[in-house]
Amino acid sequence: MFRLAILGSGSGSNAKNLLEYFAASNEIEIGLIAHNKSNIGIVQHALDFNIPTYLLTKENFQLSDNFLQHLIENKIDWIILAGFLWKLPVSLCQRYSDKILNIHPSLLPKYGGKGMYGHHVHEAVFHAHEKESGITIHLVNEEYDKGAIVFQATTSLTPKDTPSTIEQKVRALEIQHFPHIVEQTILAK
Ligand code: GRF
C-alpha cells in the first residue's frame, strides 16, 4: 500500500476528489491531510473521511524538520500538493525527491511561478486573450512550478470567457483527471 499525504491551503475540492477516488483502493491510501490554515474546507473533508490532520506552522514546516519527521513516522510515501500555497523546504524536496506531485491551473510553463495561483492565473490568461488554458500535473522540485511535467489537459477558450468561466473550465479538468494521473504516476514508479 502506498500512503499519501495531501497538503492544501484552501477549499480542498481536489483533496475531496482524491479522498473519494482512493477510498476503495487496495493500492493507495490517504494517510494524512496537512494544511496551513484552520477553518478551511480541506480540514472538513479530512474530518468527513476520518483522515488525521496536521496544522503546518512556520516552526514545524520551514524552521525545523518536525513535519518531515512526522511524514516519515507515519510512513508517508508520496506528497500530493492540492492547492498548497507555501514553498516547500529543501529538506522535504530532497527526502521526497520525485515523490511530490502538484496540480497547477494553467498550461505550464505559461502562467507559473511566484504569485501565479488561484484567480491570479485565470485573470492573467483572460487579459492575454489566450485561446486555451488547462491544467498541469508535475513533479515538484525546489523551484516554483519547474519540476518535470507528468500530464497536461487543455480546454478551449472563446472571447466570451471571463476569469470566472475560465476557472470553471479548468476546475472541471482538475476533477476529471487529477486522481487517475496521481494513481498512474505512483503505480508506474
Ligand atoms: C486549484 O485550482 C489547483 O489547481 C490550484 O489551487 C486550486 C485549489 O483548489 N493549485 P482546491 O483547494 O482544491 O479547491
PDB file of C-alpha atoms and ligand atoms in Angstrom:
ATOM      1  CA  MET A   1       0.000   0.000   0.000  1.00  0.00           C
ATOM      2  CA  PHE A   2       1.315   3.451  -0.936  1.00  0.00           C
ATOM      3  CA  ARG A   3       0.466   6.114   1.631  1.00  0.00           C
ATOM      4  CA  LEU A   4      -0.121   9.702   0.569  1.00  0.00           C
ATOM      5  CA  ALA A   5      -0.139  12.992   2.418  1.00  0.00           C
ATOM      6  CA  ILE A   6      -2.194  15.762   0.838  1.00  0.00           C
ATOM      7  CA  LEU A   7      -1.136  19.357   1.520  1.00  0.00           C
ATOM      8  CA  GLY A   8      -3.613  22.170   0.927  1.00  0.00           C
ATOM      9  CA  SER A   9      -4.393  25.775   1.777  1.00  0.00           C
ATOM     10  CA  GLY A  10      -7.994  26.198   0.671  1.00  0.00           C
ATOM     11  CA  SER A  11     -11.385  24.814  -0.136  1.00  0.00           C
ATOM     12  CA  GLY A  12      -9.976  21.368  -0.843  1.00  0.00           C
ATOM     13  CA  SER A  13     -12.111  20.357  -3.813  1.00  0.00           C
ATOM     14  CA  ASN A  14      -9.176  18.426  -5.262  1.00  0.00           C
ATOM     15  CA  ALA A  15      -8.434  16.840  -1.884  1.00  0.00           C
ATOM     16  CA  LYS A  16     -12.066  15.727  -1.604  1.00  0.00           C
ATOM     17  CA  ASN A  17     -11.910  14.266  -5.094  1.00  0.00           C
ATOM     18  CA  LEU A  18      -8.755  12.315  -4.172  1.00  0.00           C
ATOM     19  CA  LEU A  19     -10.339  11.109  -0.917  1.00  0.00           C
ATOM     20  CA  GLU A  20     -13.381   9.824  -2.785  1.00  0.00           C
ATOM     21  CA  TYR A  21     -11.324   8.192  -5.526  1.00  0.00           C
ATOM     22  CA  PHE A  22      -8.899   6.360  -3.243  1.00  0.00           C
ATOM     23  CA  ALA A  23     -11.444   5.370  -0.576  1.00  0.00           C
ATOM     24  CA  ALA A  24     -11.916   1.978  -2.227  1.00  0.00           C
ATOM     25  CA  SER A  25      -8.332   1.468  -3.461  1.00  0.00           C
ATOM     26  CA  ASN A  26      -6.291  -1.530  -2.362  1.00  0.00           C
ATOM     27  CA  GLU A  27      -3.044   0.066  -3.524  1.00  0.00           C
ATOM     28  CA  ILE A  28      -3.164   3.697  -2.459  1.00  0.00           C
ATOM     29  CA  GLU A  29      -4.456   5.305   0.710  1.00  0.00           C
ATOM     30  CA  ILE A  30      -4.516   8.838   2.060  1.00  0.00           C
ATOM     31  CA  GLY A  31      -2.717   8.769   5.395  1.00  0.00           C
ATOM     32  CA  LEU A  32      -2.625  12.455   6.287  1.00  0.00           C
ATOM     33  CA  ILE A  33      -4.022  15.854   5.352  1.00  0.00           C
ATOM     34  CA  ALA A  34      -1.754  18.774   6.209  1.00  0.00           C
ATOM     35  CA  HIS A  35      -2.948  22.362   6.000  1.00  0.00           C
ATOM     36  CA  ASN A  36      -1.511  25.763   6.858  1.00  0.00           C
ATOM     37  CA  LYS A  37      -4.753  27.442   7.968  1.00  0.00           C
ATOM     38  CA  SER A  38      -7.564  26.346  10.275  1.00  0.00           C
ATOM     39  CA  ASN A  39     -11.223  26.590   9.300  1.00  0.00           C
ATOM     40  CA  ILE A  40     -10.738  25.812   5.636  1.00  0.00           C
ATOM     41  CA  GLY A  41     -12.648  23.337   3.509  1.00  0.00           C
ATOM     42  CA  ILE A  42      -9.854  20.813   3.272  1.00  0.00           C
ATOM     43  CA  VAL A  43      -9.949  20.264   7.063  1.00  0.00           C
ATOM     44  CA  GLN A  44     -13.662  19.473   6.920  1.00  0.00           C
ATOM     45  CA  HIS A  45     -13.074  16.952   4.129  1.00  0.00           C
ATOM     46  CA  ALA A  46     -10.384  15.263   6.253  1.00  0.00           C
ATOM     47  CA  LEU A  47     -12.827  15.019   9.175  1.00  0.00           C
ATOM     48  CA  ASP A  48     -15.573  13.661   6.897  1.00  0.00           C
ATOM     49  CA  PHE A  49     -13.248  10.897   5.700  1.00  0.00           C
ATOM     50  CA  ASN A  50     -11.710  10.281   9.127  1.00  0.00           C
ATOM     51  CA  ILE A  51      -8.190  11.180   7.996  1.00  0.00           C
ATOM     52  CA  PRO A  52      -5.671  12.572  10.521  1.00  0.00           C
ATOM     53  CA  THR A  53      -4.808  16.247  10.034  1.00  0.00           C
ATOM     54  CA  TYR A  54      -1.660  18.249  10.747  1.00  0.00           C
ATOM     55  CA  LEU A  55      -1.589  22.024  11.144  1.00  0.00           C
ATOM     56  CA  LEU A  56       1.520  23.395   9.467  1.00  0.00           C
ATOM     57  CA  THR A  57       3.288  26.379  11.003  1.00  0.00           C
ATOM     58  CA  LYS A  58       6.477  28.204  10.113  1.00  0.00           C
ATOM     59  CA  GLU A  59       8.100  26.466  13.085  1.00  0.00           C
ATOM     60  CA  ASN A  60       7.223  22.873  12.200  1.00  0.00           C
ATOM     61  CA  PHE A  61       7.418  23.283   8.422  1.00  0.00           C
ATOM     62  CA  GLN A  62      10.057  25.838   7.487  1.00  0.00           C
ATOM     63  CA  LEU A  63      12.235  26.354  10.551  1.00  0.00           C
ATOM     64  CA  SER A  64      12.578  22.720  11.590  1.00  0.00           C
ATOM     65  CA  ASP A  65      12.157  19.212  10.189  1.00  0.00           C
ATOM     66  CA  ASN A  66       9.275  18.388  12.520  1.00  0.00           C
ATOM     67  CA  PHE A  67       6.775  17.936   9.715  1.00  0.00           C
ATOM     68  CA  LEU A  68       9.247  15.883   7.696  1.00  0.00           C
ATOM     69  CA  GLN A  69       9.774  13.640  10.723  1.00  0.00           C
ATOM     70  CA  HIS A  70       6.007  13.328  11.108  1.00  0.00           C
ATOM     71  CA  LEU A  71       5.711  12.156   7.483  1.00  0.00           C
ATOM     72  CA  ILE A  72       8.456   9.590   7.958  1.00  0.00           C
ATOM     73  CA  GLU A  73       6.991   8.320  11.243  1.00  0.00           C
ATOM     74  CA  ASN A  74       3.622   7.946   9.540  1.00  0.00           C
ATOM     75  CA  LYS A  75       5.183   6.014   6.661  1.00  0.00           C
ATOM     76  CA  ILE A  76       4.079   8.503   4.019  1.00  0.00           C
ATOM     77  CA  ASP A  77       5.448   7.557   0.580  1.00  0.00           C
ATOM     78  CA  TRP A  78       4.144  10.387  -1.602  1.00  0.00           C
ATOM     79  CA  ILE A  79       3.131  14.018  -1.101  1.00  0.00           C
ATOM     80  CA  ILE A  80       0.309  15.497  -3.160  1.00  0.00           C
ATOM     81  CA  LEU A  81       0.007  19.274  -3.305  1.00  0.00           C
ATOM     82  CA  ALA A  82      -3.606  20.225  -3.929  1.00  0.00           C
ATOM     83  CA  GLY A  83      -3.893  23.998  -3.767  1.00  0.00           C
ATOM     84  CA  PHE A  84      -0.967  24.372  -1.373  1.00  0.00           C
ATOM     85  CA  LEU A  85       0.487  27.865  -1.328  1.00  0.00           C
ATOM     86  CA  TRP A  86       3.667  27.628   0.733  1.00  0.00           C
ATOM     87  CA  LYS A  87       7.036  26.954  -0.822  1.00  0.00           C
ATOM     88  CA  LEU A  88       8.438  23.593   0.232  1.00  0.00           C
ATOM     89  CA  PRO A  89      11.620  23.459   2.307  1.00  0.00           C
ATOM     90  CA  VAL A  90      14.682  21.973   0.629  1.00  0.00           C
ATOM     91  CA  SER A  91      14.914  19.103   3.144  1.00  0.00           C
ATOM     92  CA  LEU A  92      11.389  17.953   2.231  1.00  0.00           C
ATOM     93  CA  CYS A  93      12.084  18.159  -1.528  1.00  0.00           C
ATOM     94  CA  GLN A  94      15.269  16.169  -1.087  1.00  0.00           C
ATOM     95  CA  ARG A  95      13.798  13.454   1.149  1.00  0.00           C
ATOM     96  CA  TYR A  96      10.773  13.074  -1.155  1.00  0.00           C
ATOM     97  CA  SER A  97      12.639  13.632  -4.408  1.00  0.00           C
ATOM     98  CA  ASP A  98      10.413  12.558  -7.358  1.00  0.00           C
ATOM     99  CA  LYS A  99       7.670  11.683  -4.876  1.00  0.00           C
ATOM    100  CA  ILE A 100       5.857  15.042  -4.795  1.00  0.00           C
ATOM    101  CA  LEU A 101       3.113  15.937  -7.263  1.00  0.00           C
ATOM    102  CA  ASN A 102       1.415  19.285  -7.734  1.00  0.00           C
ATOM    103  CA  ILE A 103      -1.564  20.384  -9.781  1.00  0.00           C
ATOM    104  CA  HIS A 104      -1.329  23.822 -11.351  1.00  0.00           C
ATOM    105  CA  PRO A 105      -4.300  25.539 -13.039  1.00  0.00           C
ATOM    106  CA  SER A 106      -2.552  26.590 -16.268  1.00  0.00           C
ATOM    107  CA  LEU A 107      -0.555  25.124 -19.113  1.00  0.00           C
ATOM    108  CA  LEU A 108       2.926  25.465 -17.640  1.00  0.00           C
ATOM    109  CA  PRO A 109       5.399  26.956 -18.341  1.00  0.00           C
ATOM    110  CA  LYS A 110       2.824  29.660 -19.055  1.00  0.00           C
ATOM    111  CA  TYR A 111       1.355  31.387 -16.003  1.00  0.00           C
ATOM    112  CA  GLY A 112       3.504  29.672 -13.433  1.00  0.00           C
ATOM    113  CA  GLY A 113       5.874  30.953 -10.794  1.00  0.00           C
ATOM    114  CA  LYS A 114       5.607  33.208  -7.795  1.00  0.00           C
ATOM    115  CA  GLY A 115       2.226  34.905  -7.367  1.00  0.00           C
ATOM    116  CA  MET A 116       0.587  32.730 -10.017  1.00  0.00           C
ATOM    117  CA  TYR A 117      -2.087  30.898  -8.055  1.00  0.00           C
ATOM    118  CA  GLY A 118      -5.879  30.733  -7.939  1.00  0.00           C
ATOM    119  CA  HIS A 119      -7.722  33.585  -9.640  1.00  0.00           C
ATOM    120  CA  HIS A 120      -4.455  35.388 -10.484  1.00  0.00           C
ATOM    121  CA  VAL A 121      -3.742  32.681 -13.046  1.00  0.00           C
ATOM    122  CA  HIS A 122      -7.160  32.881 -14.682  1.00  0.00           C
ATOM    123  CA  GLU A 123      -7.093  36.695 -14.776  1.00  0.00           C
ATOM    124  CA  ALA A 124      -3.685  36.649 -16.486  1.00  0.00           C
ATOM    125  CA  VAL A 125      -4.934  34.104 -19.051  1.00  0.00           C
ATOM    126  CA  PHE A 126      -8.020  36.274 -19.657  1.00  0.00           C
ATOM    127  CA  HIS A 127      -6.031  39.508 -20.105  1.00  0.00           C
ATOM    128  CA  ALA A 128      -3.663  37.786 -22.547  1.00  0.00           C
ATOM    129  CA  HIS A 129      -6.659  36.708 -24.712  1.00  0.00           C
ATOM    130  CA  GLU A 130      -5.427  33.131 -24.711  1.00  0.00           C
ATOM    131  CA  LYS A 131      -7.335  30.709 -26.925  1.00  0.00           C
ATOM    132  CA  GLU A 132      -6.822  27.853 -24.499  1.00  0.00           C
ATOM    133  CA  SER A 133      -5.943  27.092 -20.918  1.00  0.00           C
ATOM    134  CA  GLY A 134      -5.744  23.919 -18.885  1.00  0.00           C
ATOM    135  CA  ILE A 135      -4.061  22.023 -16.107  1.00  0.00           C
ATOM    136  CA  THR A 136      -0.548  20.782 -15.486  1.00  0.00           C
ATOM    137  CA  ILE A 137       0.296  17.945 -13.117  1.00  0.00           C
ATOM    138  CA  HIS A 138       4.011  17.920 -12.402  1.00  0.00           C
ATOM    139  CA  LEU A 139       6.693  16.664 -10.096  1.00  0.00           C
ATOM    140  CA  VAL A 140       7.935  19.249  -7.635  1.00  0.00           C
ATOM    141  CA  ASN A 141      11.484  20.341  -7.056  1.00  0.00           C
ATOM    142  CA  GLU A 142      12.997  23.234  -5.189  1.00  0.00           C
ATOM    143  CA  GLU A 143      11.848  25.858  -7.705  1.00  0.00           C
ATOM    144  CA  TYR A 144       8.239  27.019  -8.131  1.00  0.00           C
ATOM    145  CA  ASP A 145       6.404  25.113 -10.874  1.00  0.00           C
ATOM    146  CA  LYS A 146       9.599  23.882 -12.537  1.00  0.00           C
ATOM    147  CA  GLY A 147       9.571  20.081 -11.977  1.00  0.00           C
ATOM    148  CA  ALA A 148       9.023  17.570 -14.789  1.00  0.00           C
ATOM    149  CA  ILE A 149       5.566  17.688 -16.329  1.00  0.00           C
ATOM    150  CA  VAL A 150       3.640  14.445 -15.970  1.00  0.00           C
ATOM    151  CA  PHE A 151       0.363  15.409 -17.642  1.00  0.00           C
ATOM    152  CA  GLN A 152      -1.464  18.337 -19.235  1.00  0.00           C
ATOM    153  CA  ALA A 153      -5.052  18.718 -20.418  1.00  0.00           C
ATOM    154  CA  THR A 154      -6.404  21.697 -22.308  1.00  0.00           C
ATOM    155  CA  THR A 155      -9.719  23.462 -22.647  1.00  0.00           C
ATOM    156  CA  SER A 156     -10.650  25.898 -25.430  1.00  0.00           C
ATOM    157  CA  LEU A 157     -11.471  29.479 -24.581  1.00  0.00           C
ATOM    158  CA  THR A 158     -13.658  31.882 -26.514  1.00  0.00           C
ATOM    159  CA  PRO A 159     -13.851  35.692 -26.454  1.00  0.00           C
ATOM    160  CA  LYS A 160     -16.949  35.284 -24.252  1.00  0.00           C
ATOM    161  CA  ASP A 161     -14.976  33.643 -21.441  1.00  0.00           C
ATOM    162  CA  THR A 162     -14.302  35.602 -18.256  1.00  0.00           C
ATOM    163  CA  PRO A 163     -11.775  34.795 -15.498  1.00  0.00           C
ATOM    164  CA  SER A 164     -14.580  33.050 -13.674  1.00  0.00           C
ATOM    165  CA  THR A 165     -15.690  30.848 -16.597  1.00  0.00           C
ATOM    166  CA  ILE A 166     -12.038  30.054 -17.321  1.00  0.00           C
ATOM    167  CA  GLU A 167     -11.695  28.927 -13.716  1.00  0.00           C
ATOM    168  CA  GLN A 168     -14.798  26.730 -14.041  1.00  0.00           C
ATOM    169  CA  LYS A 169     -13.448  25.066 -17.184  1.00  0.00           C
ATOM    170  CA  VAL A 170     -10.058  24.460 -15.582  1.00  0.00           C
ATOM    171  CA  ARG A 171     -11.595  23.091 -12.379  1.00  0.00           C
ATOM    172  CA  ALA A 172     -13.640  20.626 -14.421  1.00  0.00           C
ATOM    173  CA  LEU A 173     -10.370  19.315 -15.901  1.00  0.00           C
ATOM    174  CA  GLU A 174      -8.844  19.051 -12.418  1.00  0.00           C
ATOM    175  CA  ILE A 175     -11.743  16.969 -11.158  1.00  0.00           C
ATOM    176  CA  GLN A 176     -11.727  14.803 -14.268  1.00  0.00           C
ATOM    177  CA  HIS A 177      -8.006  13.986 -14.345  1.00  0.00           C
ATOM    178  CA  PHE A 178      -6.129  14.513 -11.077  1.00  0.00           C
ATOM    179  CA  PRO A 179      -6.927  11.269  -9.197  1.00  0.00           C
ATOM    180  CA  HIS A 180      -6.193   8.858 -12.013  1.00  0.00           C
ATOM    181  CA  ILE A 181      -3.000  10.678 -13.014  1.00  0.00           C
ATOM    182  CA  VAL A 182      -1.851  10.530  -9.376  1.00  0.00           C
ATOM    183  CA  GLU A 183      -2.658   6.814  -9.357  1.00  0.00           C
ATOM    184  CA  GLN A 184      -0.915   6.121 -12.685  1.00  0.00           C
ATOM    185  CA  THR A 185       2.190   8.065 -11.703  1.00  0.00           C
ATOM    186  CA  ILE A 186       2.563   6.323  -8.357  1.00  0.00           C
ATOM    187  CA  LEU A 187       1.914   2.825  -9.676  1.00  0.00           C
ATOM    188  CA  ALA A 188       4.313   3.340 -12.617  1.00  0.00           C
ATOM    189  CA  LYS A 189       7.319   4.121 -10.355  1.00  0.00           C
TER     190      LYS A 189
HETATM  191  C1  GRF B   1      -6.807  24.509  -7.821  1.00  0.00           C
HETATM  192  O1  GRF B   1      -7.191  25.298  -8.900  1.00  0.00           O
HETATM  193  C2  GRF B   1      -5.418  23.967  -8.046  1.00  0.00           C
HETATM  194  O2  GRF B   1      -5.107  23.739  -9.380  1.00  0.00           O
HETATM  195  C3  GRF B   1      -4.559  25.081  -7.540  1.00  0.00           C
HETATM  196  O3  GRF B   1      -5.256  25.612  -6.452  1.00  0.00           O
HETATM  197  C4  GRF B   1      -6.645  25.328  -6.563  1.00  0.00           C
HETATM  198  C5  GRF B   1      -7.044  24.591  -5.323  1.00  0.00           C
HETATM  199  O4  GRF B   1      -8.395  24.429  -5.170  1.00  0.00           O
HETATM  200  N1  GRF B   1      -3.226  24.626  -7.303  1.00  0.00           N
HETATM  201  P1  GRF B   1      -8.981  23.417  -4.091  1.00  0.00           P
HETATM  202  O5  GRF B   1      -8.457  23.814  -2.729  1.00  0.00           O
HETATM  203  O6  GRF B   1      -8.554  22.023  -4.470  1.00  0.00           O
HETATM  204  O7  GRF B   1     -10.472  23.585  -4.161  1.00  0.00           O
END
